[in-house]
Structure formats: C-alpha cells, structure tokens
Short mmCIF file of C-alpha atoms and ligand atoms in Angstrom, two decimals:
data_model
loop_
_atom_site.label_atom_id
_atom_site.label_comp_id
_atom_site.label_asym_id
_atom_site.label_seq_id
_atom_site.Cartn_x
_atom_site.Cartn_y
_atom_site.Cartn_z
CA UNK U 23 101.77 52.97 4.60
CA UNK U 24 102.30 54.86 8.31
CA UNK U 25 106.09 55.03 9.08
CA UNK U 26 108.04 54.59 12.31
CA UNK U 27 110.39 57.11 12.39
CA UNK U 28 112.81 56.52 15.92
CA UNK U 29 114.91 58.65 17.22
CA UNK U 30 118.45 58.05 19.51
CA UNK U 31 119.48 61.68 21.94
CA UNK U 32 122.39 61.52 23.25
CA UNK U 33 121.91 63.70 26.48
CA UNK U 34 118.70 64.58 28.22
CA UNK U 35 117.70 67.94 26.84
CA UNK U 36 118.17 65.99 22.98
CA UNK U 37 115.39 63.65 25.34
CA UNK U 38 112.99 67.55 26.15
CA UNK U 39 113.38 68.31 22.19
CA UNK U 40 112.03 64.82 20.86
CA UNK U 41 109.19 64.87 23.70
CA UNK U 42 108.66 68.51 22.70
CA UNK U 43 108.62 68.45 19.53
CA UNK U 44 107.95 64.91 18.14
CA UNK U 45 103.71 64.54 17.26
CA UNK U 46 102.14 61.86 18.68
CA UNK U 47 102.73 58.51 19.88
CA UNK U 48 106.22 57.78 21.22
CA UNK U 49 107.82 54.41 22.79
CA UNK U 50 110.67 54.31 24.57
CA UNK U 51 113.38 51.58 24.02
CA UNK U 52 116.22 50.55 25.84
CA UNK U 53 118.14 47.64 25.08
CA UNK U 54 114.81 45.51 24.45
CA UNK U 55 115.54 43.11 26.92
CA UNK U 56 111.74 42.85 27.82
CA UNK U 57 110.00 44.91 24.88
CA UNK U 58 107.48 41.75 25.09
CA UNK U 59 106.68 42.00 28.48
CA UNK U 60 103.43 43.92 29.29
CA UNK U 61 100.99 44.43 26.94
CA UNK U 62 102.07 44.84 23.25
CA UNK U 63 102.99 47.61 21.77
CA UNK U 64 100.28 49.80 19.37
CA UNK U 65 101.61 51.41 16.44
CA UNK U 66 103.30 54.98 17.49
CA UNK U 67 105.35 58.20 15.51
CA UNK U 68 108.49 56.98 17.08
CA UNK U 69 110.77 55.16 18.92
CA UNK U 70 113.07 57.47 21.90
CA UNK U 71 115.84 55.24 21.53
CA UNK U 72 117.98 55.40 25.23
CA UNK U 73 121.03 53.17 24.23
CA UNK U 74 123.39 56.34 23.42
CA UNK U 75 122.04 58.06 26.95
CA UNK U 76 124.77 55.61 28.81
CA UNK U 77 127.22 56.62 30.85
CA UNK U 78 128.39 57.61 34.85
CA UNK U 79 127.56 60.50 35.18
CA UNK U 80 128.49 60.91 39.30
CA UNK U 81 129.94 58.38 41.81
CA UNK U 82 130.41 59.18 45.21
CA UNK U 83 131.87 55.97 46.47
CA UNK U 84 131.65 57.35 50.54
CA UNK U 85 128.40 57.95 50.07
CA UNK U 86 127.83 54.82 48.33
CA UNK U 87 125.93 56.35 45.73
CA UNK U 88 125.78 56.96 42.06
CA UNK U 89 124.54 58.52 38.99
CA UNK U 90 123.80 57.33 35.50
CA UNK U 91 122.59 57.91 32.13
CA UNK U 92 119.28 55.72 32.16
CA UNK U 93 120.25 54.00 29.27
CA UNK U 94 123.92 52.84 30.53
CA UNK U 95 123.54 48.66 30.32
CA UNK U 96 123.76 47.37 34.26
CA UNK U 97 125.64 45.43 34.19
CA UNK U 98 128.31 48.18 32.63
CA UNK U 99 127.94 49.83 35.22
CA UNK U 100 128.23 45.89 37.51
CA UNK U 101 132.07 46.49 35.83
CA UNK U 102 132.53 50.29 37.04
CA UNK U 103 131.49 49.99 40.15
CA UNK U 104 133.76 46.80 41.24
CA UNK U 105 136.72 48.36 41.33
CA UNK U 106 135.62 50.51 44.63
CA UNK U 107 133.83 46.87 46.16
CA UNK U 108 131.33 49.09 45.66
CA UNK U 109 127.91 47.60 43.17
CA UNK U 110 124.16 47.68 42.48
CA UNK U 111 122.31 44.81 44.44
CA UNK U 112 120.23 43.69 41.79
CA UNK U 113 120.26 40.26 39.82
CA UNK U 114 117.28 40.31 38.26
CA UNK U 115 118.27 37.17 34.76
CA UNK U 116 117.65 39.59 32.13
CA UNK U 117 120.99 41.37 33.29
CA UNK U 118 123.35 38.98 31.64
CA UNK U 119 121.36 40.80 28.19
CA UNK U 120 122.64 43.91 28.59
CA UNK U 121 119.46 45.48 30.55
CA UNK U 122 120.06 49.22 30.93
CA UNK U 123 118.76 51.37 34.59
CA UNK U 124 115.30 52.87 32.90
CA UNK U 125 113.94 50.05 31.01
CA UNK U 126 114.94 47.89 35.11
CA UNK U 127 112.95 50.38 36.41
CA UNK U 128 110.67 51.34 34.30
CA UNK U 129 109.81 47.40 34.58
CA UNK U 130 109.72 46.82 38.34
CA UNK U 131 112.61 43.81 37.61
CA UNK U 132 113.82 41.68 41.10
CA UNK U 133 116.32 38.89 41.12
CA UNK U 134 116.45 36.50 43.57
CA UNK U 135 118.59 38.52 46.03
CA UNK U 136 115.44 41.11 45.64
CA UNK U 137 114.27 39.11 49.30
CA UNK U 138 117.19 41.23 51.70
CA UNK U 139 118.44 44.58 48.81
CA UNK U 140 114.64 45.37 48.25
CA UNK U 141 113.97 45.73 43.91
CA UNK U 142 114.54 48.92 42.20
CA UNK U 143 111.90 50.20 43.51
CA UNK U 144 114.40 50.19 47.35
CA UNK U 145 117.42 50.76 45.30
CA UNK U 146 116.85 54.21 43.20
CA UNK U 147 116.68 57.12 45.00
CA UNK U 148 116.60 59.73 42.81
CA UNK U 149 115.08 59.91 39.13
CA UNK U 150 114.99 62.46 36.41
CA UNK U 151 112.15 62.14 34.13
CA UNK U 152 110.87 64.02 30.84
CA UNK U 153 107.32 64.61 30.86
CA UNK U 154 104.52 64.32 27.80
CA UNK U 155 104.56 67.22 27.78
CA UNK U 156 108.40 67.85 27.65
CA UNK U 157 108.83 69.29 31.39
CA UNK U 158 112.09 68.58 33.14
CA UNK U 159 110.80 66.75 36.36
CA UNK U 160 113.25 65.55 39.25
CA UNK U 161 112.83 63.88 42.03
CA UNK U 162 115.22 62.45 45.12
CA UNK U 163 118.79 63.08 44.08
CA UNK U 164 122.23 61.48 45.89
CA UNK U 165 120.76 61.85 49.21
CA UNK U 166 119.15 58.04 50.79
CA UNK U 167 116.70 59.68 53.26
CA UNK U 168 114.55 62.06 51.67
CA UNK U 169 111.48 63.15 51.86
CA UNK U 170 110.70 66.80 50.40
CA UNK U 171 108.19 66.77 47.47
CA UNK U 172 106.67 63.82 45.31
CA UNK U 173 108.56 60.52 44.74
CA UNK U 174 108.66 59.77 40.99
CA UNK U 175 111.24 57.26 41.10
CA UNK U 176 108.34 54.83 43.15
CA UNK U 177 105.43 56.15 40.05
CA UNK U 178 107.63 54.58 37.58
CA UNK U 179 108.92 51.49 38.78
CA UNK U 180 105.96 49.45 37.10
CA UNK U 181 104.88 51.42 34.14
CA UNK U 182 106.26 50.44 31.23
CA UNK U 183 107.03 53.24 29.90
CA UNK U 184 103.45 54.77 30.00
CA UNK U 185 104.21 57.64 32.53
CA UNK U 186 107.61 59.73 30.74
CA UNK U 187 111.10 59.24 29.57
CA UNK U 188 112.92 58.45 33.03
CA UNK U 189 116.79 60.02 31.30
CA UNK U 190 119.32 60.36 35.11
CA UNK U 191 118.78 57.28 37.74
CA UNK U 192 120.20 57.72 41.12
CA UNK U 193 120.99 54.67 42.81
CA UNK U 194 122.05 53.51 46.48
CA UNK U 195 125.29 51.15 46.57
CA UNK U 196 125.93 48.54 48.52
CA UNK U 197 130.15 46.36 49.34
CA UNK U 198 130.33 43.52 47.33
CA UNK U 199 130.74 40.38 49.94
CA UNK U 200 133.21 39.24 51.07
CA UNK U 201 132.20 35.75 50.21
CA UNK U 202 128.56 34.16 49.50
CA UNK U 203 127.67 30.50 49.30
CA UNK U 204 125.24 28.99 47.75
CA UNK U 205 123.41 25.42 49.49
CA UNK U 206 121.51 23.32 47.30
CA UNK U 207 118.95 20.84 48.42
CA UNK U 208 117.25 18.14 46.12
CA UNK U 209 113.48 18.66 47.18
CA UNK U 210 110.10 18.91 45.95
CA UNK U 211 107.98 22.43 46.10
CA UNK U 212 106.24 21.77 48.76
CA UNK U 213 109.22 20.24 51.33
CA UNK U 214 111.48 23.17 49.19
CA UNK U 215 108.80 25.44 50.70
CA UNK U 216 108.76 23.80 54.64
CA UNK U 217 112.19 23.72 54.88
CA UNK U 218 111.94 27.48 53.21
CA UNK U 219 109.56 28.61 56.82
CA UNK U 220 112.89 27.11 59.18
CA UNK U 221 115.54 29.48 57.91
CA UNK U 222 113.22 32.27 57.59
CA UNK U 223 112.21 31.69 61.37
CA UNK U 224 115.48 31.31 62.06
CA UNK U 225 118.77 33.99 62.66
CA UNK U 226 120.27 31.74 59.71
CA UNK U 227 120.23 36.29 57.04
CA UNK U 228 119.69 33.78 53.69
CA UNK U 229 120.04 36.50 51.15
CA UNK U 230 117.79 34.02 48.46
CA UNK U 231 115.88 31.28 49.11
CA UNK U 232 114.55 30.20 45.98
CA UNK U 233 112.48 26.36 43.86
CA UNK U 234 113.73 25.90 40.30
CA UNK U 235 111.98 23.32 38.98
CA UNK U 236 115.43 21.27 38.30
CA UNK U 237 115.44 18.06 38.12
CA UNK U 238 112.44 16.69 40.62
CA UNK U 239 113.15 20.29 42.14
CA UNK U 240 116.09 21.95 43.83
CA UNK U 241 115.53 24.30 46.69
CA UNK U 242 118.33 26.57 46.61
CA UNK U 243 119.73 29.20 49.80
CA UNK U 244 121.97 32.00 49.03
CA UNK U 245 123.86 33.11 52.00
CA UNK U 246 126.97 36.12 51.58
CA UNK U 247 129.50 37.34 54.57
CA UNK U 248 132.75 37.76 55.04
CA UNK U 249 135.78 34.77 55.09
CA UNK U 250 136.21 34.50 58.86
CA UNK U 251 132.33 33.15 59.76
CA UNK U 252 130.78 31.99 56.52
CA UNK U 253 131.60 28.61 56.92
CA UNK U 254 129.88 27.73 60.31
CA UNK U 255 126.96 29.72 59.19
CA UNK U 256 126.93 26.88 55.80
CA UNK U 257 126.74 24.31 59.19
CA UNK U 258 124.74 26.22 60.20
CA UNK U 259 122.65 25.89 57.56
CA UNK U 260 122.46 22.79 56.43
CA UNK U 261 121.47 21.03 60.01
CA UNK U 262 118.12 22.81 59.47
CA UNK U 263 118.12 22.22 56.37
CA UNK U 264 118.49 18.22 57.74
CA UNK U 265 121.63 18.00 54.32
CA UNK U 266 122.41 20.69 51.52
CA UNK U 267 125.41 20.42 49.42
CA UNK U 268 127.29 23.82 47.70
CA UNK U 269 127.71 24.09 44.20
CA UNK U 270 130.03 23.00 42.97
CA UNK U 271 128.77 25.45 39.67
CA UNK U 272 126.94 28.35 39.46
CA UNK U 273 123.21 27.39 40.14
CA UNK U 274 122.96 30.71 39.46
CA UNK U 275 122.70 30.60 36.48
CA UNK U 276 119.68 27.82 36.05
CA UNK U 277 117.57 29.40 37.73
CA UNK U 278 118.19 32.76 35.60
CA UNK U 279 117.62 30.48 32.45
CA UNK U 280 114.87 28.96 33.81
CA UNK U 281 112.98 32.37 34.61
CA UNK U 282 113.86 33.51 31.51
CA UNK U 283 111.83 30.31 29.68
CA UNK U 284 112.01 28.49 26.86
CA UNK U 285 110.77 30.59 23.32
CA UNK U 286 108.14 28.06 22.97
CA UNK U 287 106.03 28.77 25.97
CA UNK U 288 105.13 32.02 27.28
CA UNK U 289 106.47 33.47 30.86
CA UNK U 290 103.95 34.20 33.93
CA UNK U 291 105.13 37.32 36.62
CA UNK U 292 103.48 35.62 39.97
CA UNK U 293 103.20 37.89 42.44
CA UNK U 294 101.73 36.90 46.06
CA UNK U 295 102.23 35.76 49.99
CA UNK U 296 104.20 33.68 49.95
CA UNK U 297 102.11 31.45 52.16
CA UNK U 298 100.47 31.06 49.71
CA UNK U 299 102.78 31.08 46.07
CA UNK U 300 103.62 27.39 45.86
CA UNK U 301 99.85 26.00 46.04
CA UNK U 302 98.98 28.52 43.71
CA UNK U 303 102.22 27.70 41.10
CA UNK U 304 101.64 23.61 41.28
CA UNK U 305 97.68 25.30 40.23
CA UNK U 306 99.16 26.62 37.50
CA UNK U 307 100.13 23.42 36.11
CA UNK U 308 103.71 25.51 35.32
CA UNK U 309 106.08 23.12 33.24
CA UNK U 310 109.13 25.34 34.10
CA UNK U 311 109.50 27.70 37.06
CA UNK U 312 111.36 30.14 39.42
CA UNK U 313 109.08 30.45 43.16
CA UNK U 314 110.57 33.17 45.21
CA UNK U 315 109.94 31.44 48.83
CA UNK U 316 110.74 34.40 50.86
CA UNK U 317 109.60 37.61 48.12
CA UNK U 318 107.00 36.09 47.39
CA UNK U 319 107.74 35.77 43.34
CA UNK U 320 107.25 33.74 41.19
CA UNK U 321 108.36 32.94 37.27
CA UNK U 322 106.05 30.67 35.76
CA UNK U 323 106.46 28.83 31.51
CA UNK U 324 103.49 27.66 30.71
CA UNK U 325 101.71 26.96 27.23
CA UNK U 326 100.21 30.73 24.95
CA UNK U 327 96.45 28.34 26.15
CA UNK U 328 96.40 28.71 29.39
CA UNK U 329 97.84 31.55 30.39
CA UNK U 330 94.25 33.05 30.25
CA UNK U 331 92.69 30.76 33.78
CA UNK U 332 96.27 31.70 35.82
CA UNK U 333 95.93 34.86 35.78
CA UNK U 334 92.41 34.62 37.06
CA UNK U 335 93.76 32.45 40.17
CA UNK U 336 95.97 34.47 40.57
CA UNK U 337 93.54 37.95 41.42
CA UNK U 338 91.68 35.37 43.17
CA UNK U 339 94.29 33.78 45.13
CA UNK U 340 95.00 37.70 46.13
CA UNK U 341 97.81 38.22 43.98
CA UNK U 342 98.83 40.06 41.26
CA UNK U 343 100.71 39.12 37.58
CA UNK U 344 101.56 39.80 34.50
CA UNK U 345 102.71 38.27 31.49
CA UNK U 346 106.49 39.04 30.24
CA UNK U 347 106.78 36.67 26.73
CA UNK U 348 104.56 35.44 24.62
CA UNK U 349 105.30 32.76 21.88
CA UNK U 350 105.92 34.64 18.25
CA UNK U 351 102.05 34.83 16.74
CA UNK U 352 100.53 33.43 20.37
CA UNK U 353 97.86 34.36 21.29
CA UNK U 354 98.15 35.31 26.20
CA UNK U 355 96.55 37.93 27.91
CA UNK U 356 99.79 40.74 29.04
CA UNK U 357 97.32 41.26 32.32
CA UNK U 358 94.05 39.62 34.53
CA UNK U 359 90.88 40.59 36.04
CA UNK U 360 91.78 44.88 36.55
CA UNK U 361 92.47 45.45 39.92
CA UNK U 362 90.78 46.95 42.38
CA UNK U 363 93.45 50.38 42.32
CA UNK U 364 91.84 50.81 38.52
CA UNK U 365 90.13 53.62 39.30
CA UNK U 366 93.44 55.28 40.18
CA UNK U 367 95.84 54.15 37.75
CA UNK U 368 93.76 55.93 34.51
CA UNK U 369 94.04 58.95 38.00
CA UNK U 370 97.97 58.84 37.10
CA UNK U 371 97.84 58.15 33.90
CA UNK U 372 95.51 61.13 33.17
CA UNK U 373 97.11 63.94 34.95
CA UNK U 374 101.14 63.02 34.02
CA UNK U 375 99.73 61.59 29.90
CA UNK U 376 97.08 62.53 29.64
CA UNK U 377 96.19 63.00 25.69
CA UNK U 378 97.97 58.77 26.13
CA UNK U 379 101.60 59.36 24.27
CA UNK U 380 103.47 57.34 25.99
CA UNK U 381 103.71 53.36 25.25
CA UNK U 382 100.46 53.12 23.98
CA UNK U 383 98.95 49.43 24.27
CA UNK U 384 101.15 48.27 27.10
CA UNK U 385 98.10 48.35 29.93
CA UNK U 386 95.86 47.60 27.10
CA UNK U 387 92.69 46.18 27.72
CA UNK U 388 92.90 47.78 31.33
CA UNK U 389 93.79 51.72 30.23
C1 LIG Q 26 111.93 69.19 62.11
C2 LIG Q 26 111.97 67.24 61.74
C3 LIG Q 26 112.93 67.50 59.93
C4 LIG Q 26 113.20 66.17 59.59
N1 LIG Q 26 113.49 66.23 58.64
C5 LIG Q 26 114.10 65.20 57.83
C6 LIG Q 26 115.60 64.81 56.79
O1 LIG Q 26 115.89 65.92 56.83
N2 LIG Q 26 115.41 64.21 55.57
C7 LIG Q 26 113.86 63.09 56.20
O2 LIG Q 26 114.05 62.00 55.36
N3 LIG Q 26 112.89 63.34 56.75
C8 LIG Q 26 112.91 64.02 58.08
N4 LIG Q 26 112.12 64.31 58.45
C9 LIG Q 26 111.08 63.06 58.85
C10 LIG Q 26 109.73 63.07 57.68
O3 LIG Q 26 109.12 64.42 57.01
C11 LIG Q 26 108.72 62.47 57.98
O4 LIG Q 26 109.60 60.28 58.20
C12 LIG Q 26 107.52 62.61 57.16
O5 LIG Q 26 107.52 63.09 56.90
C13 LIG Q 26 107.31 61.05 57.34
O6 LIG Q 26 106.85 61.02 58.09
P1 LIG Q 26 104.95 60.38 58.98
O7 LIG Q 26 105.12 58.82 58.38
O8 LIG Q 26 104.93 60.35 60.67
O9 LIG Q 26 103.79 60.11 58.49
P2 LIG Q 26 103.10 62.36 58.95
O10 LIG Q 26 104.19 63.27 58.79
O11 LIG Q 26 102.15 61.11 59.94
O12 LIG Q 26 102.00 62.57 57.20
C14 LIG Q 26 103.05 63.04 56.30
C15 LIG Q 26 101.78 63.02 55.76
O13 LIG Q 26 101.11 62.05 55.22
C16 LIG Q 26 100.36 61.75 55.33
N5 LIG Q 26 100.03 60.34 55.68
C17 LIG Q 26 100.25 59.49 56.18
N6 LIG Q 26 99.85 58.43 55.89
C18 LIG Q 26 98.97 58.39 55.91
C19 LIG Q 26 98.66 57.48 54.62
N7 LIG Q 26 98.29 55.29 55.31
N8 LIG Q 26 98.33 57.28 53.58
C20 LIG Q 26 97.86 59.00 52.96
N9 LIG Q 26 98.21 59.80 53.68
C21 LIG Q 26 99.06 59.43 53.95
C22 LIG Q 26 99.39 62.77 56.34
O14 LIG Q 26 97.90 63.06 56.23
C23 LIG Q 26 100.68 63.42 56.40
O15 LIG Q 26 99.88 64.79 55.24
C24 LIG Q 26 111.53 65.55 59.56
C25 LIG Q 26 110.36 65.81 60.91
C26 LIG Q 26 110.62 66.82 61.48
C27 LIG Q 26 109.97 66.59 62.86
#
C-alpha cells in the first residue's frame, strides 16, 4: 500500500529542501480549515504541513505593513497587531477556526468587509514562493506602490496549492476602527436588494452589506467610524432603510455560521454581478445563504444533487462557482462548465509546475 509522508518544514530553507528532495506529487496543508474546498485531492507522495512555519517576521507600524510566515493563523496575527491598533482587514468566516495566511491566499477567501477593503488579493503586497523545481521566488515587498516584476501573489490567489508553496506573506494593514455599528433590517432577499441599492447610491459608506437567510431574511449593514460621527451616520442610514435596529448581539456570528453551512448540505461559493446575484441565488433554490449585495459574492447551502445544475445556472449568468464543502460520500462536482480562460490557466500551470507535482486533482476535471 502506498503511504503518504508528512513533512513539517519550519523555515524557508526546509520548505525549499522538501520540495527539491522529495520526489513525486505534493500537497500543501495549512490549518486544514479548507482542506475539502475545490476538487478532491488525488493521492500524493508527501504533504507539506506548514503549521510549524508560523510567526511574524517584521511589523512596520509606521508604514502599516507586516510580513509573516505563511503558516501563521490570521487570528494569532490579529491578536499581535491589536496592541498597535492595527489589523488585517479580512473577515472570512474560517479565520475564527484558525485559517492560515497561506491558506487564505491560496483559496481566494474573503468576508463581508471585502466590499471596502478588498480580498487577500488586494491586501497582500509581497510573497515568497517555493516553485515546483525548488526555486525560491520573491515578488513585491513592504512597499504598497510596487509594480516591478511579475505579481506572483495575484497569480497564487485562489490557486489552491497547485502553483507553488507560499512561505512568506507581506500584508498591508488598516487601523482598527474606533467604533462600528450594524443595522439589521428584517427583509426577504428581493426587498433587501432594493434597500442595498439605495444605500450604495448614497453617501453612507457601508463596510459590509449582506443578506442572510436567518428567519425570513435579514439585511445587515455595517458602518465604521469615530465615536463622534457614528451616531448621526446610523440615524441617516435608518432613514434611508426605513428602519433597522442596531443589533444587540453579534449578527456577524450568524453570518459566519451560515457561510460555513451545515454538515449535511453542499456549500457553493458563487460570484456574480451584484445586479444579477439575488435572482441567481433564488434560482439555485438554496436552503441557506449569505449574499454580498455589494460584493457580488454569495455562499449557498444546497442538497449535493443540486450542485451540478447550480454550477450551470451560475455559468449561464456570467458568474463563477466553486464547491466549498461536500458531505462525506456525496457526489457533487467541484467546478462547473470550464471558464473561457482555461487555456491560460493550463499554460500558467505548465509553466510553473510542468510535471503536475502540486495539488493534483484540485482543478479536476479542467486540468
Ligand atoms: C518615471 C516613472 C517612475 C515610476 N515610478 C514608479 C514607482 O516607483 N512605483 C510604482 O509603483 N510605479 C511607478 N511608476 C508607474 C508605473 O510605471 C506604472 O504605473 C505602470 O507601468 C503601469 O502603467 P500603465 O497602467 O499606464 O501601463 P503602461 O505603462 O501603459 O503599460 C505597461 C505594460 O503593460 C502592457 N499593458 C498595458 N495594459 C495592458 C492590458 N490591458 N493588457 C495587457 N497588457 C497591457 C503594456 O503593453 C506595457 O507593456 C513610474 C512611472 C514612471 C514613468
């Protein structure tokens, strides 16, 4: 029987040596919070477990940048940066479960506040990557305005461990806001979409604008600001929303729970133009959903047998879809119809990993 070796490199040189000296196919593992996302991994010869590759390398509070090893859980980094009043502005649901910086980049994950702060694609300003032949490649650095050379970080964003091993990541930081408020409006999805359009057209500057399938539906609108200015802004927002209460509990915990989904349902991430997303989510007959009415990103739970058809509908609407969870033993395809840029994806893979060593199966059946 074939056995899979687990290697736990603790620094960049050990990762490089592991890639260079281990023959065959390799999988990269972070904290395992998204190990089942995208296509099922084929059998590999070795797993590079990056949990020992953890910790801050350099924090520049004045420049608002930090570099850290790729196996660092973001929540640990958040704790470390908090004493300086800074944070990485990413609020993906699985951060609370211990997701690592490398895993968050490699899965292209994001949360509600990507409406304003963007995704990891926008927050990462530099990376160090070990390529399939053992080459150590560096791109970007601690400078935000930096266009020299290929932007490897953007290439690896959403690559699911198929192009290289991220070892060091440089991130831009934001100040932790003095105060935040979330207004909750009970509304079905179509009504929430109308209200969201009003908010987006006005000068309200929401940080997050999401609908969740809690009860008969809730619109969540978060704003951030100073102790002085926020109460008046909340009031103006209530006027445009025709109501809305400031949440007593934390409605974003409900949001995170619905984004993760329940163990018996398949979970699909959908990206589409915000103008078509609400109708699309209604169309795929989701049992549960969180819908970014400004970001165009929704996460829906549905029976595994409905996944293939949902992929088709999203593709027909010009969107993208990706399986994030498949109940054990269930048959649900990770990907839908191939994207128009498939030839480019294959060419990039061939250039960086010609022998198909990294993450085999993740983009199956496309490549
Ligand atoms: C003197 C000088 C100093 C600078 N210093 C810095 C600096 O220190 N830091 C910094 O971050 N920036 C700096 N810049 C700016 C930086 O050079 C530009 O932001 C960068 O080149 C992009 O410019 P652009 O978008 O106008 O693209 P262009 O300069 O027009 O094009 C850049 C390249 O991309 C190709 N290209 C453009 N658009 C596309 C497309 N849609 N599809 C495919 N290929 C395309 C072009 O053919 C060209 O090869 C400097 C610029 C100058 C002139």
